[in-house]
Coordinates of C-alpha atoms in Angstrom, one line a residue:
Chain A
M1 CA 0.0 0.0 0.0
T2 CA 1.3 3.5 -0.8
P3 CA 1.1 5.9 2.0
Y4 CA -1.0 8.9 0.9
I5 CA -0.1 11.0 3.8
H6 CA 3.2 10.5 5.5
V7 CA 4.2 12.7 8.5
T8 CA 7.4 12.0 10.3
N9 CA 8.7 13.6 13.4
L10 CA 6.8 16.8 13.0
S11 CA 6.9 19.4 15.7
K12 CA 5.5 22.9 16.0
T13 CA 6.2 25.4 18.8
F14 CA 4.1 28.5 19.5
K15 CA 5.8 30.7 22.1
N16 CA 7.0 27.9 24.3
T17 CA 4.0 25.7 24.0
K18 CA 4.4 22.6 21.9
A19 CA 1.4 22.5 19.6
L20 CA 2.8 19.4 17.9
D21 CA 5.3 17.2 19.5
E22 CA 7.2 14.7 17.3
I23 CA 4.1 13.5 15.4
D24 CA 4.4 10.5 13.2
F25 CA 1.3 9.7 11.2
T26 CA 0.7 7.7 8.0
A27 CA -2.6 7.4 6.2
Y28 CA -3.1 4.9 3.4
S29 CA -5.2 5.0 0.3
G30 CA -8.9 5.0 1.0
E31 CA -8.8 5.4 4.8
M32 CA -11.1 7.6 6.8
V33 CA -9.3 8.8 9.9
A34 CA -10.8 10.8 12.7
L35 CA -8.5 13.3 14.5
I36 CA -9.7 13.8 18.0
G37 CA -8.5 15.7 21.1
A38 CA -9.4 18.5 23.4
S39 CA -9.3 22.1 22.2
G40 CA -5.7 23.2 21.8
S41 CA -4.4 19.6 21.4
G42 CA -3.1 20.3 17.9
K43 CA -5.8 18.9 15.6
S44 CA -6.1 21.9 13.4
T45 CA -2.4 22.6 13.5
L46 CA -1.7 19.1 12.2
I47 CA -4.2 19.5 9.4
R48 CA -2.8 22.9 8.4
H49 CA 0.7 21.4 8.4
I50 CA -0.3 18.5 6.1
A51 CA -2.0 21.0 3.7
G52 CA 1.2 23.0 3.6
L53 CA -0.5 26.1 5.0
M54 CA 1.8 26.3 8.0
P55 CA 5.5 25.4 8.3
G56 CA 6.8 23.2 11.2
D57 CA 9.7 24.1 13.5
K58 CA 12.9 24.8 11.7
G59 CA 16.0 22.8 12.1
H60 CA 17.6 19.5 11.0
D61 CA 15.4 16.5 10.9
C62 CA 12.6 18.6 12.3
G63 CA 9.9 16.7 10.5
T64 CA 8.7 16.1 7.0
V65 CA 5.2 16.0 5.5
E66 CA 4.8 14.0 2.3
V67 CA 1.5 13.8 0.5
F68 CA 1.3 11.4 -2.4
G69 CA 5.1 10.8 -2.2
K70 CA 5.7 14.5 -2.8
T71 CA 7.3 16.5 0.0
M72 CA 5.1 19.4 1.2
Q73 CA 7.5 20.6 3.8
A74 CA 10.8 19.4 5.3
N75 CA 12.7 20.8 8.3
G76 CA 10.3 23.7 8.8
R77 CA 10.5 24.9 5.2
I78 CA 7.5 24.7 2.9
T79 CA 8.6 23.5 -0.6
R80 CA 8.5 25.9 -3.4
R81 CA 6.3 23.5 -5.4
V82 CA 3.6 23.6 -2.7
R83 CA 1.1 25.4 -4.9
H84 CA 1.5 22.7 -7.4
H85 CA 1.2 19.9 -4.9
R86 CA -1.8 21.4 -3.2
Q87 CA -4.0 20.3 -6.1
H88 CA -3.8 16.8 -4.7
I89 CA -5.2 17.8 -1.4
S90 CA -8.6 19.4 -0.7
V91 CA -9.1 21.2 2.5
I92 CA -12.5 21.8 4.2
F93 CA -12.4 24.4 6.9
Q94 CA -14.4 25.1 10.0
Q95 CA -15.4 28.5 8.7
F96 CA -16.2 27.1 5.2
N97 CA -13.8 29.7 3.7
L98 CA -16.1 30.4 0.8
V99 CA -15.9 33.7 -1.0
S100 CA -19.2 35.0 0.3
R101 CA -19.9 37.6 -2.5
M102 CA -19.5 35.2 -5.3
S103 CA -22.0 32.7 -6.6
V104 CA -22.1 29.1 -5.3
L105 CA -21.1 27.9 -8.7
T106 CA -18.1 30.2 -9.0
N107 CA -17.0 29.1 -5.5
V108 CA -17.1 25.5 -6.6
L109 CA -15.2 26.3 -9.8
L110 CA -12.4 27.8 -7.7
G111 CA -11.5 24.2 -6.9
K112 CA -10.4 23.9 -10.5
L113 CA -7.8 26.7 -10.2
G114 CA -4.9 24.3 -9.5
R115 CA -5.7 22.3 -12.6
V116 CA -6.5 24.8 -15.4
P117 CA -3.8 27.0 -17.0
T118 CA -3.0 30.0 -14.9
W119 CA -4.1 32.6 -17.4
R120 CA -7.5 30.9 -17.8
G121 CA -8.0 30.5 -14.1
S122 CA -7.1 34.2 -13.4
L123 CA -9.5 35.5 -16.0
G124 CA -12.3 33.2 -14.8
L125 CA -12.7 31.5 -18.1
F126 CA -14.0 28.1 -17.3
T127 CA -15.2 25.7 -20.0
K128 CA -18.7 24.4 -20.2
A129 CA -17.4 20.9 -19.3
E130 CA -15.8 22.3 -16.2
K131 CA -19.0 24.2 -15.3
L132 CA -21.0 21.0 -15.8
E133 CA -18.6 19.1 -13.6
A134 CA -19.1 21.8 -10.9
M135 CA -22.9 21.5 -11.3
N136 CA -22.7 17.7 -10.9
A137 CA -20.5 18.1 -7.8
L138 CA -23.1 20.4 -6.4
D139 CA -25.8 17.9 -7.3
R140 CA -23.9 15.2 -5.3
V141 CA -24.0 17.3 -2.2
G142 CA -27.6 18.3 -2.8
M143 CA -26.9 21.9 -3.5
A144 CA -27.4 22.2 -7.3
K145 CA -30.5 24.3 -7.0
Y146 CA -28.6 27.1 -5.2
A147 CA -25.9 27.3 -7.9
T148 CA -26.6 30.9 -8.9
Q149 CA -27.1 32.3 -5.4
R150 CA -24.4 34.2 -3.5
A151 CA -22.6 32.0 -1.1
S152 CA -23.4 34.4 1.7
T153 CA -27.2 33.7 1.4
L154 CA -26.7 30.1 2.5
S155 CA -26.9 28.6 6.0
G156 CA -23.7 27.3 7.6
G157 CA -24.5 23.7 6.8
Q158 CA -25.3 24.5 3.2
Q159 CA -22.0 26.5 2.9
Q160 CA -20.1 23.6 4.2
R161 CA -21.6 21.3 1.6
V162 CA -20.7 23.8 -1.1
A163 CA -17.1 23.6 0.3
I164 CA -17.3 19.9 -0.1
A165 CA -18.4 20.3 -3.7
R166 CA -15.4 22.6 -4.2
A167 CA -13.2 19.8 -2.8
L168 CA -14.8 17.4 -5.2
V169 CA -14.1 19.3 -8.4
Q170 CA -10.5 19.6 -7.2
K171 CA -10.4 15.8 -8.0
S172 CA -7.8 15.3 -5.2
D173 CA -7.4 11.9 -3.6
V174 CA -6.9 13.3 -0.1
I175 CA -9.5 15.4 1.7
L176 CA -8.5 17.1 4.9
A177 CA -11.4 18.4 7.0
D178 CA -10.6 20.8 9.8
E179 CA -13.4 20.7 12.3
P180 CA -16.0 20.8 9.5
I181 CA -18.9 20.6 11.8
A182 CA -17.7 22.6 14.8
S183 CA -19.8 25.6 13.9
L184 CA -22.9 23.8 12.7
D185 CA -26.1 22.7 14.4
P186 CA -26.6 19.0 15.0
E187 CA -28.8 18.3 12.0
S188 CA -26.4 20.2 9.6
S189 CA -23.5 18.4 11.2
R190 CA -25.1 15.0 10.5
K191 CA -25.7 16.0 6.9
V192 CA -22.2 17.2 6.3
M193 CA -20.7 14.1 7.9
E194 CA -23.0 11.9 5.9
T195 CA -21.8 13.7 2.7
L196 CA -18.2 13.2 3.6
A197 CA -18.6 9.6 4.5
R198 CA -20.5 9.0 1.2
I199 CA -17.8 10.6 -0.9
H200 CA -15.2 8.5 1.0
K201 CA -17.1 5.4 0.2
E202 CA -18.1 6.1 -3.4
D203 CA -14.8 7.7 -4.6
G204 CA -12.4 5.9 -2.3
K205 CA -10.9 9.2 -1.2
T206 CA -8.6 9.3 1.8
V207 CA -10.3 11.5 4.4
V208 CA -8.7 12.9 7.5
V209 CA -11.3 14.8 9.6
S210 CA -10.7 16.5 12.9
L211 CA -13.7 16.4 15.2
H212 CA -14.7 17.8 18.4
Q213 CA -17.5 15.4 19.0
V214 CA -16.3 11.9 19.7
D215 CA -19.6 10.3 18.8
F216 CA -19.3 11.5 15.2
A217 CA -15.8 10.2 15.1
L218 CA -16.7 6.8 16.3
K219 CA -19.7 6.6 14.0
Y220 CA -18.1 7.6 10.7
C221 CA -14.4 6.8 11.0
P222 CA -13.0 3.3 11.4
R223 CA -9.6 4.7 12.5
T224 CA -8.9 7.4 15.1
L225 CA -5.8 9.4 15.9
A226 CA -6.0 11.0 19.3
L227 CA -3.8 14.0 20.2
K228 CA -3.2 15.3 23.7
D229 CA -1.0 18.4 24.3
G230 CA 0.5 18.0 20.8
K231 CA 1.5 14.4 21.4
K232 CA 0.1 11.4 19.7
H233 CA -1.9 9.7 22.3
Y234 CA -3.6 6.9 20.4
D235 CA -3.6 5.7 16.9
G236 CA -5.7 2.7 16.0
A237 CA -9.1 1.3 15.5
S238 CA -11.9 3.5 16.7
K239 CA -13.8 0.6 18.2
D240 CA -11.0 -0.1 20.6
L241 CA -11.3 3.2 22.3
S242 CA -12.7 2.9 25.8
I243 CA -14.8 5.4 27.7
E244 CA -12.1 5.7 30.4
F245 CA -9.5 6.5 27.7
L246 CA -11.7 9.2 26.2
Q247 CA -12.5 10.8 29.6
N248 CA -8.8 10.8 30.3
L249 CA -8.1 12.3 26.9
Y250 CA -10.5 15.2 27.4
G251 CA -10.0 15.6 31.1
S252 CA -12.4 17.9 32.8
S253 CA -14.0 19.0 29.5
S254 CA -15.2 15.5 28.7
L255 CA -18.8 16.5 29.3
D256 CA -18.7 18.6 26.2
M257 CA -17.4 15.9 24.1
H258 CA -20.5 13.8 23.5
I259 CA -18.6 10.7 24.4
P260 CA -21.1 8.0 23.7
V261 CA -22.0 6.3 26.9
P262 CA -22.3 2.6 26.0
L263 CA -19.1 0.7 27.0
D264 CA -17.1 -1.3 24.5
V265 CA -18.6 0.4 21.5
T266 CA -17.9 -0.7 18.0
A267 CA -18.1 1.6 15.1
E268 CA -21.1 -0.3 13.7
E269 CA -23.0 -0.4 17.0
T270 CA -22.8 3.3 17.5
I271 CA -25.0 3.9 14.5
V272 CA -27.8 2.8 16.7
V273 CA -27.3 6.1 18.5
E274 CA -28.8 7.8 15.4
S275 CA -32.4 8.1 16.5
P276 CA -34.4 11.3 16.3
D277 CA -33.9 12.4 19.9
A278 CA -30.2 11.4 19.9
V279 CA -29.6 13.5 16.8
V280 CA -31.3 16.5 18.3
N281 CA -29.4 16.1 21.5
P282 CA -25.7 16.2 20.7
G283 CA -25.7 20.0 20.8
S284 CA -26.3 20.2 24.5
G285 CA -24.4 17.1 25.4
Y286 CA -25.0 16.8 29.1
S287 CA -25.0 13.4 30.6
Q288 CA -28.7 13.3 31.6
E289 CA -29.7 14.1 28.0
A290 CA -27.4 11.4 26.6
E291 CA -29.1 8.8 28.8
P292 CA -31.9 7.9 26.4
A293 CA -29.4 7.0 23.7
M294 CA -27.6 4.8 26.2
G295 CA -30.7 3.0 27.0
R296 CA -31.4 2.2 23.4
A297 CA -27.9 1.0 22.8
Chain B
M1 CA -22.8 47.4 54.5
T2 CA -24.5 47.6 51.1
T3 CA -21.9 45.5 49.4
Q4 CA -22.3 42.8 52.1
T5 CA -26.0 42.5 51.4
A6 CA -25.3 42.4 47.7
T7 CA -23.0 39.4 48.0
E8 CA -25.4 37.6 50.3
A9 CA -28.6 38.0 48.3
H10 CA -28.6 40.3 45.3
A11 CA -32.0 41.9 44.8
P12 CA -31.8 43.7 41.4
G13 CA -33.2 47.2 40.9
N14 CA -32.0 48.7 44.2
I15 CA -28.9 50.6 43.2
T16 CA -28.8 54.0 45.0
E17 CA -25.2 55.1 44.2
L18 CA -23.6 56.1 41.0
P19 CA -20.3 54.6 40.0
P20 CA -17.4 56.8 41.2
R21 CA -16.0 59.4 38.8
D22 CA -12.8 58.4 37.1
L23 CA -10.6 61.3 38.3
K24 CA -7.7 60.4 36.0
R25 CA -10.0 60.6 33.0
S26 CA -11.6 64.0 34.0
F27 CA -8.1 65.4 34.6
G28 CA -7.0 64.2 31.2
N29 CA -10.0 65.9 29.6
I30 CA -9.1 69.2 31.2
V31 CA -5.6 69.0 29.9
M32 CA -6.8 68.1 26.4
W33 CA -9.1 71.1 26.3
G34 CA -6.3 73.3 27.7
I35 CA -3.9 72.2 24.9
F36 CA -6.6 72.9 22.3
A37 CA -7.2 76.4 23.7
L38 CA -3.4 77.1 23.7
L39 CA -3.2 76.0 20.1
L40 CA -5.9 78.4 19.0
A41 CA -4.4 81.3 20.9
Y42 CA -0.9 80.5 19.4
S43 CA -2.3 80.5 15.9
W44 CA -4.3 83.8 16.2
E45 CA -1.3 86.0 15.3
G46 CA 0.0 83.9 12.5
A47 CA -3.5 83.5 10.9
D48 CA -3.9 87.3 11.0
M49 CA -7.3 87.0 12.7
R50 CA -9.2 90.3 12.4
P51 CA -12.9 89.5 13.1
W52 CA -13.9 93.1 13.8
D53 CA -12.8 94.2 10.3
L54 CA -15.8 92.2 9.1
I55 CA -18.0 94.6 11.1
E56 CA -16.0 97.8 10.5
D57 CA -15.9 97.4 6.8
G58 CA -19.4 96.0 6.6
A59 CA -20.5 98.6 4.1
N60 CA -17.7 97.7 1.7
M61 CA -18.7 94.1 1.9
G62 CA -22.3 95.0 1.2
S63 CA -21.5 97.0 -2.0
F64 CA -19.1 94.2 -3.1
A65 CA -21.8 91.6 -2.6
A66 CA -24.3 93.8 -4.4
G67 CA -22.1 93.7 -7.5
F68 CA -22.9 89.9 -7.9
F69 CA -26.6 90.7 -8.5
P70 CA -28.3 90.1 -10.7
P71 CA -26.2 87.2 -12.1
D72 CA -25.6 87.5 -15.8
F73 CA -26.5 84.4 -17.7
T74 CA -26.1 85.7 -21.3
E75 CA -23.1 83.5 -22.0
W76 CA -24.5 80.4 -20.3
R77 CA -23.8 78.2 -23.3
M78 CA -20.1 78.8 -23.0
Y79 CA -20.3 78.3 -19.2
M80 CA -22.0 75.0 -19.7
D81 CA -19.4 73.9 -22.3
E82 CA -16.6 74.8 -19.9
M83 CA -18.4 73.0 -17.0
I84 CA -18.7 69.8 -19.1
I85 CA -15.0 70.0 -19.9
T86 CA -14.4 70.3 -16.2
I87 CA -16.5 67.1 -15.5
Q88 CA -14.7 65.3 -18.4
I89 CA -11.3 66.2 -16.8
A90 CA -12.6 64.7 -13.5
V91 CA -13.9 61.5 -15.3
W92 CA -10.6 60.8 -16.9
G93 CA -8.5 61.8 -13.9
T94 CA -10.5 59.5 -11.7
A95 CA -10.7 56.6 -14.1
L96 CA -6.9 56.6 -14.7
S97 CA -6.2 56.8 -11.0
V98 CA -8.5 53.9 -10.2
V99 CA -6.6 51.8 -12.6
T100 CA -3.3 52.6 -11.1
A101 CA -4.5 52.7 -7.5
I102 CA -5.5 49.0 -7.7
P103 CA -1.9 47.6 -8.0
F104 CA -0.4 50.3 -5.8
G105 CA -3.2 49.7 -3.2
I106 CA -2.5 45.9 -3.2
L107 CA 1.2 46.4 -3.0
S108 CA 0.9 48.8 0.0
S109 CA -1.3 46.3 2.0
E110 CA 0.5 44.8 5.0
N111 CA -1.3 41.5 4.7
L112 CA -0.5 40.9 1.0
A113 CA 2.9 42.4 0.4
P114 CA 6.2 42.0 2.3
A115 CA 7.6 45.0 4.2
W116 CA 10.3 45.7 1.6
V117 CA 7.5 46.2 -1.0
Y118 CA 4.8 48.0 1.0
Q119 CA 7.0 50.4 2.8
P120 CA 8.5 52.1 -0.4
V121 CA 5.2 51.9 -2.2
R122 CA 3.5 53.6 0.7
R123 CA 6.1 56.4 0.8
L124 CA 5.6 56.9 -2.9
M125 CA 1.8 57.2 -2.4
D126 CA 2.4 59.6 0.5
A127 CA 4.3 61.8 -1.8
A128 CA 1.6 61.7 -4.4
R129 CA -0.9 62.7 -1.7
A130 CA 1.2 65.3 0.0
I131 CA 1.5 67.5 -3.1
N132 CA -1.8 69.3 -3.9
E133 CA -3.3 68.7 -7.3
M134 CA -2.9 72.4 -8.1
V135 CA 0.9 72.1 -7.7
F136 CA 0.9 69.0 -10.0
A137 CA -1.3 71.0 -12.5
M138 CA 1.3 73.8 -12.6
L139 CA 4.1 71.3 -13.3
F140 CA 2.1 69.5 -16.0
V141 CA 1.2 72.8 -17.7
V142 CA 4.9 73.3 -18.2
A143 CA 5.4 69.7 -19.3
V144 CA 2.4 69.1 -21.7
G145 CA 1.2 72.7 -22.3
L146 CA -1.9 74.6 -21.3
G147 CA -5.2 72.8 -21.4
P148 CA -7.3 70.1 -19.9
F149 CA -4.8 67.3 -20.4
A150 CA -2.5 68.8 -17.8
G151 CA -5.5 68.8 -15.4
V152 CA -6.2 65.2 -16.1
L153 CA -2.6 64.2 -15.3
A154 CA -2.6 66.3 -12.1
L155 CA -5.8 64.7 -10.8
W156 CA -4.5 61.3 -11.8
I157 CA -1.3 61.5 -9.8
H158 CA -2.9 63.0 -6.7
T159 CA -5.9 60.7 -6.7
T160 CA -3.8 57.6 -7.2
G161 CA -2.1 58.5 -3.9
I162 CA -5.4 58.9 -2.1
L163 CA -7.2 55.9 -3.6
A164 CA -4.1 53.6 -3.1
K165 CA -4.3 54.4 0.6
L166 CA -8.0 53.9 0.9
F167 CA -7.9 50.7 -1.2
S168 CA -5.1 49.2 0.9
E169 CA -7.0 50.0 4.1
A170 CA -10.0 48.0 2.7
V171 CA -7.7 45.1 1.8
E172 CA -6.1 45.1 5.3
A173 CA -9.6 44.7 6.8
I174 CA -10.6 41.6 4.8
D175 CA -11.6 38.2 6.3
P176 CA -8.5 36.0 5.7
H177 CA -10.5 32.8 5.6
P178 CA -11.7 32.9 2.0
V179 CA -8.2 33.7 0.9
E180 CA -7.0 30.6 2.6
G181 CA -9.8 28.6 1.0
V182 CA -8.7 29.7 -2.4
R183 CA -5.0 29.1 -1.5
A184 CA -5.8 25.5 -0.5
T185 CA -7.1 24.7 -4.0
G186 CA -3.6 25.2 -5.4
A187 CA -4.2 28.7 -6.8
T188 CA -1.4 31.1 -7.6
Q189 CA -0.8 34.2 -5.5
L190 CA -2.4 36.4 -8.2
Q191 CA -5.5 34.1 -8.2
E192 CA -5.7 34.4 -4.4
V193 CA -6.0 38.1 -4.8
I194 CA -8.5 37.9 -7.7
Y195 CA -10.8 35.4 -6.0
G196 CA -10.1 35.8 -2.3
V197 CA -9.5 39.6 -1.9
I198 CA -11.1 41.5 -4.7
P199 CA -14.7 40.2 -4.3
Q200 CA -14.5 41.2 -0.6
V201 CA -13.2 44.7 -1.2
L202 CA -15.0 45.6 -4.4
P203 CA -18.0 47.4 -2.9
L204 CA -15.8 49.6 -0.8
W205 CA -13.5 50.2 -3.7
I206 CA -16.3 51.3 -5.9
S207 CA -17.7 53.6 -3.1
Y208 CA -14.3 55.2 -2.6
S209 CA -13.8 55.7 -6.3
L210 CA -17.2 57.4 -6.6
Y211 CA -16.4 59.6 -3.7
R212 CA -13.1 60.6 -5.2
F213 CA -14.9 61.4 -8.4
E214 CA -17.1 63.9 -6.5
S215 CA -14.0 65.5 -5.0
N216 CA -12.3 65.6 -8.3
V217 CA -15.1 67.5 -10.0
R218 CA -14.7 70.1 -7.2
S219 CA -11.0 70.1 -7.6
A220 CA -11.2 70.4 -11.4
T221 CA -13.2 73.6 -11.1
V222 CA -10.1 75.4 -9.9
L223 CA -7.5 73.7 -12.0
G224 CA -8.2 76.2 -14.7
I225 CA -6.7 79.0 -12.6
V226 CA -3.2 77.7 -13.4
G227 CA -4.2 77.0 -17.0
A228 CA -5.1 73.3 -16.7
G229 CA -8.4 73.6 -18.4
G230 CA -12.0 73.7 -17.4
V231 CA -14.3 76.3 -15.8
G232 CA -11.6 77.6 -13.5
M233 CA -9.9 79.6 -16.2
L234 CA -13.1 81.4 -17.0
L235 CA -13.7 82.0 -13.3
W236 CA -10.3 83.5 -12.7
E237 CA -10.6 85.8 -15.7
Y238 CA -14.0 87.1 -14.6
I239 CA -12.8 87.7 -11.0
R240 CA -9.6 89.4 -12.1
G241 CA -11.6 91.7 -14.5
F242 CA -14.3 92.6 -11.8
Y243 CA -17.1 90.9 -13.9
Y244 CA -19.0 90.0 -10.8
A245 CA -22.4 89.4 -12.4
E246 CA -20.8 86.8 -14.8
T247 CA -18.9 85.3 -11.9
A248 CA -22.1 84.9 -10.0
A249 CA -23.7 83.1 -12.9
L250 CA -20.7 80.8 -13.3
M251 CA -20.7 80.0 -9.6
I252 CA -24.4 79.1 -9.7
I253 CA -23.8 76.7 -12.6
I254 CA -20.9 75.1 -10.7
I255 CA -22.9 74.7 -7.6
V256 CA -25.9 73.1 -9.5
C257 CA -23.7 70.8 -11.5
V258 CA -21.6 69.7 -8.5
S259 CA -24.7 69.1 -6.4
I260 CA -26.3 67.0 -9.0
L261 CA -23.2 64.9 -9.5
D262 CA -22.8 64.5 -5.8
M263 CA -26.4 63.3 -5.5
I264 CA -26.1 60.8 -8.4
S265 CA -22.8 59.4 -7.0
Q266 CA -24.2 59.2 -3.5
R267 CA -27.1 57.1 -4.9
L268 CA -24.7 54.8 -6.7
R269 CA -22.5 54.4 -3.6
K270 CA -25.6 53.4 -1.6
M271 CA -26.4 50.8 -4.3
V272 CA -23.1 49.1 -4.2
I273 CA -22.7 48.8 -0.5

């Protein structure tokens, strides 16, 4: 198996705090990996490093990031070819990062910028085939009917699905999603995660998604990478994660984490949690509200 | 005593005391006003302030003002022709400066350009702003000869300096997230600006450009005084020759035209924002 994402010995220091501490991480073709950890544990930082949006600590053997066998950064220096390599990686952001004054369709077409000649991309001259491809991508995320609207007129969940469509037309094999549902309501969160999981399944894309809510991670991702204070804390099958482990991982903030209550969960079994009331509940996430879900499981 | 009860059981709606005055702030206020008064007093002499002359020579002022009435509109066709030239100078001066202010504005934005680029570009724009357009007009009259073209060039240089600063301020206030989104697709730096920055700042840029057009119409009405074309030349000739009735007519035409353009441009600005 070829490693699609290969991170070795990556560290990042922000003013004396180690945001990433000697991270090694490898993702293979067609994996869907959840990245979990408390706020400030380095989830977003790791994703931004993989995407080549942020350089790691400088120095000898200070870590390399390779995507698709191409070096994105090494020893704290982002490669000059990074703009070229980025076309193999799509990034989905917590704040969607759409251009709000442009139409939904144009936003999706921006995903093509890395693949069309520079002059054509700069002038916004996209071919009919490219536009149709963007429309079909929108159709896959259920947003085709909004194509001509301005992105700013959409709700958060809708914007995130447009962002996924943008990632789709990029035709990359790796999708990095940085807290894609952290600013969405529970129903939109579910829709966005369903869309991501479907794309992963249908297109065989490698997906790395950082999540705040552990229940979503367990439900959609067979593999979990847990970070704590910038260190790799766990890397393995999601079904082997124990409640005690998760509570330890999140410390005192574990109540906010929607840690599913049934013990020895397996990824399949957690799907049972998806019942109308359980879907409505995750937003609040206090233990007494999670109890009905536990009873059902 | 009151604080004690407040901590024990707070019953809202029973506040009887105002928060204490911030002595430091009131002292600061007095000092500020003192400095302001000193500045006014200091400038009295230099500015040759003689307010009582207005009253003493009131009769003179009266007869001078009477000379303006009734305004003489016999040559109104020529006045209108000159006024239209004035507006045309402003149109070209503003259009050229918008075109040049876009690259200069982007290059003088802290968040897009490195310091070794934006510092020199900003200083260059400072220079273009610091010199009044009348001064530029005098220089260009020498360079390209008398007439409206010198006025266009003068407005162009001066307005580029102003718009570049305004444009770059808009760019520095953008939301960085969309830019990052565009960057992540593998776009080039230019494409990041085209798709991530320009759509965000466009309404403000249009609004600033229209506002500068209004100001440029006003500026263009005096450019003629130094021979750079437009209605100013006529105005200067009439005032120097004591043709006050004609001057009055010309001034009325300027006021009406400038007001109409201001109103149109204000409407347009409201539409884009």
